[in-house]
PDB file of C-alpha atoms and ligand atoms in Angstrom:
ATOM      1  CA  UNK Q 316     -10.467  -6.664  15.898  1.00 84.00           C
ATOM      2  CA  UNK Q 317     -12.259  -6.401  12.570  1.00 96.00           C
ATOM      3  CA  UNK Q 318     -11.715  -7.256   8.915  1.00 97.00           C
ATOM      4  CA  UNK Q 319     -12.114  -4.150   6.774  1.00 97.00           C
ATOM      5  CA  UNK Q 320     -13.330  -4.072   3.142  1.00 98.00           C
ATOM      6  CA  UNK Q 321     -10.536  -3.202   0.651  1.00 98.00           C
ATOM      7  CA  UNK Q 322     -11.382  -0.721  -2.130  1.00 98.00           C
ATOM      8  CA  UNK Q 323     -10.878  -2.129  -5.636  1.00 97.00           C
ATOM      9  CA  UNK Q 324      -9.440  -0.241  -8.618  1.00 97.00           C
ATOM     10  CA  UNK Q 325     -10.873   1.768 -10.411  1.00 96.00           C
ATOM     11  CA  UNK Q 326     -12.751   3.034  -7.336  1.00 97.00           C
ATOM     12  CA  UNK Q 327     -12.201   6.849  -7.415  1.00 98.00           C
ATOM     13  CA  UNK Q 328     -11.736   6.935  -3.622  1.00 98.00           C
ATOM     14  CA  UNK Q 329      -8.311   5.282  -4.171  1.00 98.00           C
ATOM     15  CA  UNK Q 330      -7.155   8.602  -5.676  1.00 98.00           C
ATOM     16  CA  UNK Q 331      -7.782  10.629  -2.495  1.00 98.00           C
ATOM     17  CA  UNK Q 332      -4.642  12.247  -1.041  1.00 99.00           C
ATOM     18  CA  UNK Q 333      -4.298  11.238   2.636  1.00 99.00           C
ATOM     19  CA  UNK Q 334      -3.906  13.758   5.463  1.00 98.00           C
ATOM     20  CA  UNK Q 335      -1.376  13.395   8.311  1.00 98.00           C
ATOM     21  CA  UNK Q 336      -2.451  11.409  11.388  1.00 98.00           C
ATOM     22  CA  UNK Q 337      -3.023  14.057  14.058  1.00 98.00           C
ATOM     23  CA  UNK Q 338      -2.386  11.885  17.143  1.00 98.00           C
ATOM     24  CA  UNK Q 339      -1.504   8.241  17.827  1.00 98.00           C
ATOM     25  CA  UNK Q 340      -4.446   7.604  20.124  1.00 98.00           C
ATOM     26  CA  UNK Q 341      -6.846   4.735  20.881  1.00 98.00           C
ATOM     27  CA  UNK Q 342      -8.721   5.263  17.588  1.00 98.00           C
ATOM     28  CA  UNK Q 343      -5.468   4.953  15.599  1.00 98.00           C
ATOM     29  CA  UNK Q 344      -4.313   1.907  17.620  1.00 98.00           C
ATOM     30  CA  UNK Q 345      -7.642   0.144  16.852  1.00 98.00           C
ATOM     31  CA  UNK Q 346      -7.268   1.074  13.173  1.00 98.00           C
ATOM     32  CA  UNK Q 347      -3.720  -0.389  13.145  1.00 98.00           C
ATOM     33  CA  UNK Q 348      -4.938  -3.682  14.677  1.00 98.00           C
ATOM     34  CA  UNK Q 349      -7.783  -3.898  12.134  1.00 98.00           C
ATOM     35  CA  UNK Q 350      -5.464  -3.075   9.213  1.00 98.00           C
ATOM     36  CA  UNK Q 351      -2.957  -5.750  10.282  1.00 98.00           C
ATOM     37  CA  UNK Q 352      -5.732  -8.339  10.575  1.00 98.00           C
ATOM     38  CA  UNK Q 353      -7.062  -7.312   7.139  1.00 98.00           C
ATOM     39  CA  UNK Q 354      -3.576  -7.450   5.543  1.00 98.00           C
ATOM     40  CA  UNK Q 355      -2.800 -10.912   6.986  1.00 98.00           C
ATOM     41  CA  UNK Q 356      -6.219 -12.280   5.991  1.00 98.00           C
ATOM     42  CA  UNK Q 357      -5.769 -10.967   2.417  1.00 98.00           C
ATOM     43  CA  UNK Q 358      -2.236 -12.477   2.331  1.00 98.00           C
ATOM     44  CA  UNK Q 359      -0.706  -9.113   1.502  1.00 98.00           C
ATOM     45  CA  UNK Q 360       2.701  -7.811   2.544  1.00 98.00           C
ATOM     46  CA  UNK Q 361       1.390  -4.277   3.042  1.00 98.00           C
ATOM     47  CA  UNK Q 362      -1.755  -2.185   3.345  1.00 99.00           C
ATOM     48  CA  UNK Q 363      -2.264   1.583   3.242  1.00 99.00           C
ATOM     49  CA  UNK Q 364      -5.184   3.212   5.077  1.00 98.00           C
ATOM     50  CA  UNK Q 365      -6.309   4.688   1.707  1.00 98.00           C
ATOM     51  CA  UNK Q 366      -7.185   1.134   0.584  1.00 98.00           C
ATOM     52  CA  UNK Q 367      -9.739   0.796   3.370  1.00 98.00           C
ATOM     53  CA  UNK Q 368     -11.204   4.260   2.645  1.00 98.00           C
ATOM     54  CA  UNK Q 369      -9.458   5.970   5.554  1.00 98.00           C
ATOM     55  CA  UNK Q 370      -7.534   8.902   4.102  1.00 98.00           C
ATOM     56  CA  UNK Q 371      -4.847   9.326   6.747  1.00 98.00           C
ATOM     57  CA  UNK Q 372      -1.094   8.703   6.403  1.00 99.00           C
ATOM     58  CA  UNK Q 373      -0.939   5.238   7.944  1.00 98.00           C
ATOM     59  CA  UNK Q 374       0.648   2.054   6.548  1.00 98.00           C
ATOM     60  CA  UNK Q 375       1.110  -1.493   7.865  1.00 99.00           C
ATOM     61  CA  UNK Q 376       3.712  -3.869   6.382  1.00 98.00           C
ATOM     62  CA  UNK Q 377       5.007  -7.374   7.070  1.00 98.00           C
ATOM     63  CA  UNK Q 378       7.546  -8.755   4.578  1.00 98.00           C
ATOM     64  CA  UNK Q 379       8.812 -11.502   6.934  1.00 98.00           C
ATOM     65  CA  UNK Q 380       8.612 -15.153   5.833  1.00 98.00           C
ATOM     66  CA  UNK Q 381       6.854 -16.171   9.053  1.00 97.00           C
ATOM     67  CA  UNK Q 382       4.428 -13.219   8.951  1.00 98.00           C
ATOM     68  CA  UNK Q 383       5.380 -12.297  12.485  1.00 97.00           C
ATOM     69  CA  UNK Q 384       7.194  -8.962  12.052  1.00 98.00           C
ATOM     70  CA  UNK Q 385       4.501  -6.306  11.627  1.00 98.00           C
ATOM     71  CA  UNK Q 386       5.660  -2.749  10.951  1.00 98.00           C
ATOM     72  CA  UNK Q 387       3.571   0.390  11.384  1.00 98.00           C
ATOM     73  CA  UNK Q 388       4.473   3.618   9.563  1.00 98.00           C
ATOM     74  CA  UNK Q 389       2.561   6.737  10.536  1.00 99.00           C
ATOM     75  CA  UNK Q 390       3.117  10.010   8.645  1.00 99.00           C
ATOM     76  CA  UNK Q 391       6.006   8.441   6.642  1.00 98.00           C
ATOM     77  CA  UNK Q 392       8.460  10.624   4.697  1.00 98.00           C
ATOM     78  CA  UNK Q 393      11.270   9.462   2.414  1.00 98.00           C
ATOM     79  CA  UNK Q 394      14.445  11.175   3.630  1.00 98.00           C
ATOM     80  CA  UNK Q 395      16.867   9.396   1.257  1.00 99.00           C
ATOM     81  CA  UNK Q 396      16.549   7.431  -1.966  1.00 99.00           C
ATOM     82  CA  UNK Q 397      19.280   5.381  -3.651  1.00 98.00           C
ATOM     83  CA  UNK Q 398      20.764   6.642  -6.923  1.00 98.00           C
ATOM     84  CA  UNK Q 399      19.771   3.367  -8.603  1.00 98.00           C
ATOM     85  CA  UNK Q 400      16.367   1.951  -9.534  1.00 98.00           C
ATOM     86  CA  UNK Q 401      15.128  -1.397 -10.825  1.00 98.00           C
ATOM     87  CA  UNK Q 402      12.037  -2.762 -12.495  1.00 98.00           C
ATOM     88  CA  UNK Q 403      10.258  -5.095 -10.035  1.00 97.00           C
ATOM     89  CA  UNK Q 404       7.102  -7.182 -10.349  1.00 98.00           C
ATOM     90  CA  UNK Q 405       4.341  -5.758  -8.135  1.00 98.00           C
ATOM     91  CA  UNK Q 406       0.854  -6.765  -7.144  1.00 98.00           C
ATOM     92  CA  UNK Q 407      -1.816  -4.850  -5.233  1.00 98.00           C
ATOM     93  CA  UNK Q 408      -4.668  -5.957  -2.987  1.00 98.00           C
ATOM     94  CA  UNK Q 409      -6.790  -3.255  -4.664  1.00 98.00           C
ATOM     95  CA  UNK Q 410      -6.081  -4.709  -8.143  1.00 98.00           C
ATOM     96  CA  UNK Q 411      -6.466  -8.456  -7.508  1.00 97.00           C
ATOM     97  CA  UNK Q 412      -4.873 -10.841  -9.998  1.00 96.00           C
ATOM     98  CA  UNK Q 413      -2.788  -8.183 -11.797  1.00 97.00           C
ATOM     99  CA  UNK Q 414       1.030  -8.211 -11.600  1.00 98.00           C
ATOM    100  CA  UNK Q 415       3.356  -5.976 -13.603  1.00 98.00           C
ATOM    101  CA  UNK Q 416       6.731  -4.267 -13.518  1.00 98.00           C
ATOM    102  CA  UNK Q 417       7.271  -0.904 -11.802  1.00 98.00           C
ATOM    103  CA  UNK Q 418      10.542   1.008 -11.525  1.00 98.00           C
ATOM    104  CA  UNK Q 419      11.449   1.710  -7.866  1.00 98.00           C
ATOM    105  CA  UNK Q 420      14.453   2.980  -5.920  1.00 98.00           C
ATOM    106  CA  UNK Q 421      16.608   0.032  -4.799  1.00 98.00           C
ATOM    107  CA  UNK Q 422      16.855   1.425  -1.258  1.00 98.00           C
ATOM    108  CA  UNK Q 423      15.135   4.139   0.763  1.00 99.00           C
ATOM    109  CA  UNK Q 424      15.371   5.678   4.208  1.00 98.00           C
ATOM    110  CA  UNK Q 425      11.979   6.503   5.644  1.00 99.00           C
ATOM    111  CA  UNK Q 426      11.176   8.553   8.752  1.00 98.00           C
ATOM    112  CA  UNK Q 427       7.847   7.665  10.386  1.00 98.00           C
ATOM    113  CA  UNK Q 428       6.133   7.318  13.730  1.00 98.00           C
ATOM    114  CA  UNK Q 429       5.655   3.737  14.938  1.00 98.00           C
ATOM    115  CA  UNK Q 430       2.508   2.333  16.580  1.00 98.00           C
ATOM    116  CA  UNK Q 431       3.538   3.910  19.910  1.00 97.00           C
ATOM    117  CA  UNK Q 432       3.999   7.326  18.322  1.00 98.00           C
ATOM    118  CA  UNK Q 433       7.824   7.142  18.502  1.00 98.00           C
ATOM    119  CA  UNK Q 434       9.810   8.638  15.610  1.00 98.00           C
ATOM    120  CA  UNK Q 435      11.952   6.023  13.772  1.00 98.00           C
ATOM    121  CA  UNK Q 436      14.116   5.901  10.658  1.00 98.00           C
ATOM    122  CA  UNK Q 437      13.756   2.699   8.628  1.00 98.00           C
ATOM    123  CA  UNK Q 438      16.652   1.870   6.295  1.00 98.00           C
ATOM    124  CA  UNK Q 439      15.068  -0.413   3.722  1.00 98.00           C
ATOM    125  CA  UNK Q 440      16.169  -2.343   0.659  1.00 98.00           C
ATOM    126  CA  UNK Q 441      14.806  -5.346  -1.261  1.00 98.00           C
ATOM    127  CA  UNK Q 442      11.106  -6.144  -0.902  1.00 98.00           C
ATOM    128  CA  UNK Q 443      10.687  -3.810   2.104  1.00 98.00           C
ATOM    129  CA  UNK Q 444      11.929  -0.806   0.065  1.00 98.00           C
ATOM    130  CA  UNK Q 445       9.580  -1.706  -2.815  1.00 98.00           C
ATOM    131  CA  UNK Q 446       6.645  -2.163  -0.451  1.00 98.00           C
ATOM    132  CA  UNK Q 447       7.260   1.165   1.357  1.00 99.00           C
ATOM    133  CA  UNK Q 448       7.284   2.994  -2.012  1.00 99.00           C
ATOM    134  CA  UNK Q 449       4.122   1.167  -3.187  1.00 99.00           C
ATOM    135  CA  UNK Q 450       2.254   1.970   0.058  1.00 99.00           C
ATOM    136  CA  UNK Q 451       3.419   5.613   0.121  1.00 99.00           C
ATOM    137  CA  UNK Q 452       2.048   5.971  -3.415  1.00 99.00           C
ATOM    138  CA  UNK Q 453      -1.350   4.795  -2.094  1.00 99.00           C
ATOM    139  CA  UNK Q 454      -1.244   7.626   0.472  1.00 99.00           C
ATOM    140  CA  UNK Q 455      -0.740  10.069  -2.437  1.00 98.00           C
ATOM    141  CA  UNK Q 456      -3.759   8.564  -4.212  1.00 98.00           C
ATOM    142  CA  UNK Q 457      -1.622   6.648  -6.712  1.00 98.00           C
ATOM    143  CA  UNK Q 458      -2.196   2.991  -7.661  1.00 98.00           C
ATOM    144  CA  UNK Q 459       0.685   1.030  -9.280  1.00 98.00           C
ATOM    145  CA  UNK Q 460      -1.226   0.515 -12.556  1.00 98.00           C
ATOM    146  CA  UNK Q 461      -0.836   4.268 -13.176  1.00 98.00           C
ATOM    147  CA  UNK Q 462       2.840   3.566 -13.983  1.00 98.00           C
ATOM    148  CA  UNK Q 463       1.752   1.250 -16.824  1.00 98.00           C
ATOM    149  CA  UNK Q 464       0.898   2.269 -20.391  1.00 97.00           C
ATOM    150  CA  UNK Q 465      -2.598   3.728 -21.042  1.00 97.00           C
ATOM    151  CA  UNK Q 466      -3.358   0.604 -23.097  1.00 97.00           C
ATOM    152  CA  UNK Q 467      -2.505  -1.790 -20.238  1.00 97.00           C
ATOM    153  CA  UNK Q 468      -4.299   0.422 -17.701  1.00 97.00           C
ATOM    154  CA  UNK Q 469      -7.475   0.541 -19.771  1.00 96.00           C
ATOM    155  CA  UNK Q 470      -7.421  -3.247 -20.193  1.00 97.00           C
ATOM    156  CA  UNK Q 471      -7.061  -3.626 -16.418  1.00 97.00           C
ATOM    157  CA  UNK Q 472      -9.933  -1.163 -15.793  1.00 95.00           C
ATOM    158  CA  UNK Q 473     -12.182  -3.101 -18.178  1.00 96.00           C
ATOM    159  CA  UNK Q 474     -11.247  -6.409 -16.507  1.00 95.00           C
ATOM    160  CA  UNK Q 475     -11.893  -5.051 -12.988  1.00 95.00           C
ATOM    161  CA  UNK Q 476     -15.243  -3.476 -13.977  1.00 93.00           C
ATOM    162  CA  UNK Q 477     -16.321  -6.765 -15.597  1.00 94.00           C
ATOM    163  CA  UNK Q 478     -15.311  -8.763 -12.483  1.00 91.00           C
ATOM    164  CA  UNK Q 479     -17.307  -6.329 -10.294  1.00 89.00           C
ATOM    165  CA  UNK Q 480     -20.405  -6.632 -12.486  1.00 91.00           C
ATOM    166  CA  UNK Q 481     -20.167 -10.433 -12.405  1.00 91.00           C
ATOM    167  CA  UNK Q 482     -19.763 -10.415  -8.603  1.00 88.00           C
ATOM    168  CA  UNK Q 483     -22.905  -8.246  -8.285  1.00 88.00           C
ATOM    169  CA  UNK Q 484     -25.028 -10.715 -10.342  1.00 85.00           C
TER     170      UNK Q 484
HETATM  171  O1  K1U E 270      -0.658  -2.326  -1.030  1.00 65.60           O
HETATM  172  C1  K1U E 270      -1.029  -3.440  -1.375  1.00 65.60           C
HETATM  173  O2  K1U E 270      -1.934  -3.537  -2.184  1.00 65.60           O
HETATM  174  C2  K1U E 270      -0.346  -4.668  -0.842  1.00 65.60           C
HETATM  175  C3  K1U E 270       0.619  -5.271  -1.846  1.00 65.60           C
HETATM  176  C4  K1U E 270       2.008  -4.789  -1.522  1.00 65.60           C
HETATM  177  C5  K1U E 270       3.059  -5.039  -2.556  1.00 65.60           C
HETATM  178  C6  K1U E 270       3.280  -6.271  -3.130  1.00 65.60           C
HETATM  179  C7  K1U E 270       4.278  -6.445  -4.067  1.00 65.60           C
HETATM  180  C8  K1U E 270       5.080  -5.417  -4.412  1.00 65.60           C
HETATM  181  C9  K1U E 270       4.850  -4.179  -3.844  1.00 65.60           C
HETATM  182  C10 K1U E 270       3.853  -4.005  -2.916  1.00 65.60           C
HETATM  183  C11 K1U E 270       0.523  -6.775  -1.743  1.00 65.60           C
HETATM  184  O3  K1U E 270       0.734  -7.325  -0.732  1.00 65.60           O
HETATM  185  S1  K1U E 270       0.075  -7.625  -3.183  1.00 65.60           S
HETATM  186  C12 K1U E 270       0.001  -9.329  -2.757  1.00 65.60           C
HETATM  187  C13 K1U E 270       1.269  -9.983  -2.349  1.00 65.60           C
HETATM  188  O4  K1U E 270       1.290 -10.547  -1.298  1.00 65.60           O
HETATM  189  C14 K1U E 270       2.516  -9.978  -3.149  1.00 65.60           C
HETATM  190  C15 K1U E 270       2.540  -9.826  -4.511  1.00 65.60           C
HETATM  191  C16 K1U E 270       3.751  -9.824  -5.205  1.00 65.60           C
HETATM  192  C17 K1U E 270       4.942  -9.998  -4.530  1.00 65.60           C
HETATM  193  C18 K1U E 270       4.918 -10.178  -3.156  1.00 65.60           C
HETATM  194  C19 K1U E 270       3.707 -10.186  -2.476  1.00 65.60           C
HETATM  195 ZN1   ZN E 271      -1.455  -1.649  -3.405  1.00 65.60          ZN
END
């Protein structure tokens, strides 16, 4: 297994629209194992392949308290969304240290292939529903800060660019 570098906002590669996974083969199974290791090491509850510069529709998630219930969503599609939404505090491994409110559906049903290539429907609410929506946005090239005002987004961009310059010194 391997730890993979996570792209940081405002890296333009984060805005690439991912393509469907063609086949759940050995290459994809290795990618899943590496993404899970990377997500656990970064202490995240989710990771989209877009964040590690692989532009295929693949997500890993673990919202369990004991960090022992990994989920794999390949080629996910939302097949139902609740009529209600709420503003929830979100973070992102690609925008470290920034947390802000985003409006999300309270519940979603998502059809996806699992790590064995079997089709499943996940009926999600709470943190899992929020995380699925956040990760599916990544696959569409969208980072959560794009829901914020231009003023906030520009401040975040400036902060991230400054942090990157300081890291490079
Ligand atoms: O996609 C990512 O960048 C992972 C992200 C997922 C996420 C967190 C919170 C709301 C929606 C999606 C993270 O794991 S950020 C770090 C984190 O562990 C966390 C932050 C806030 C609440 C819960 C967890
Ligand atoms: Zn994110």
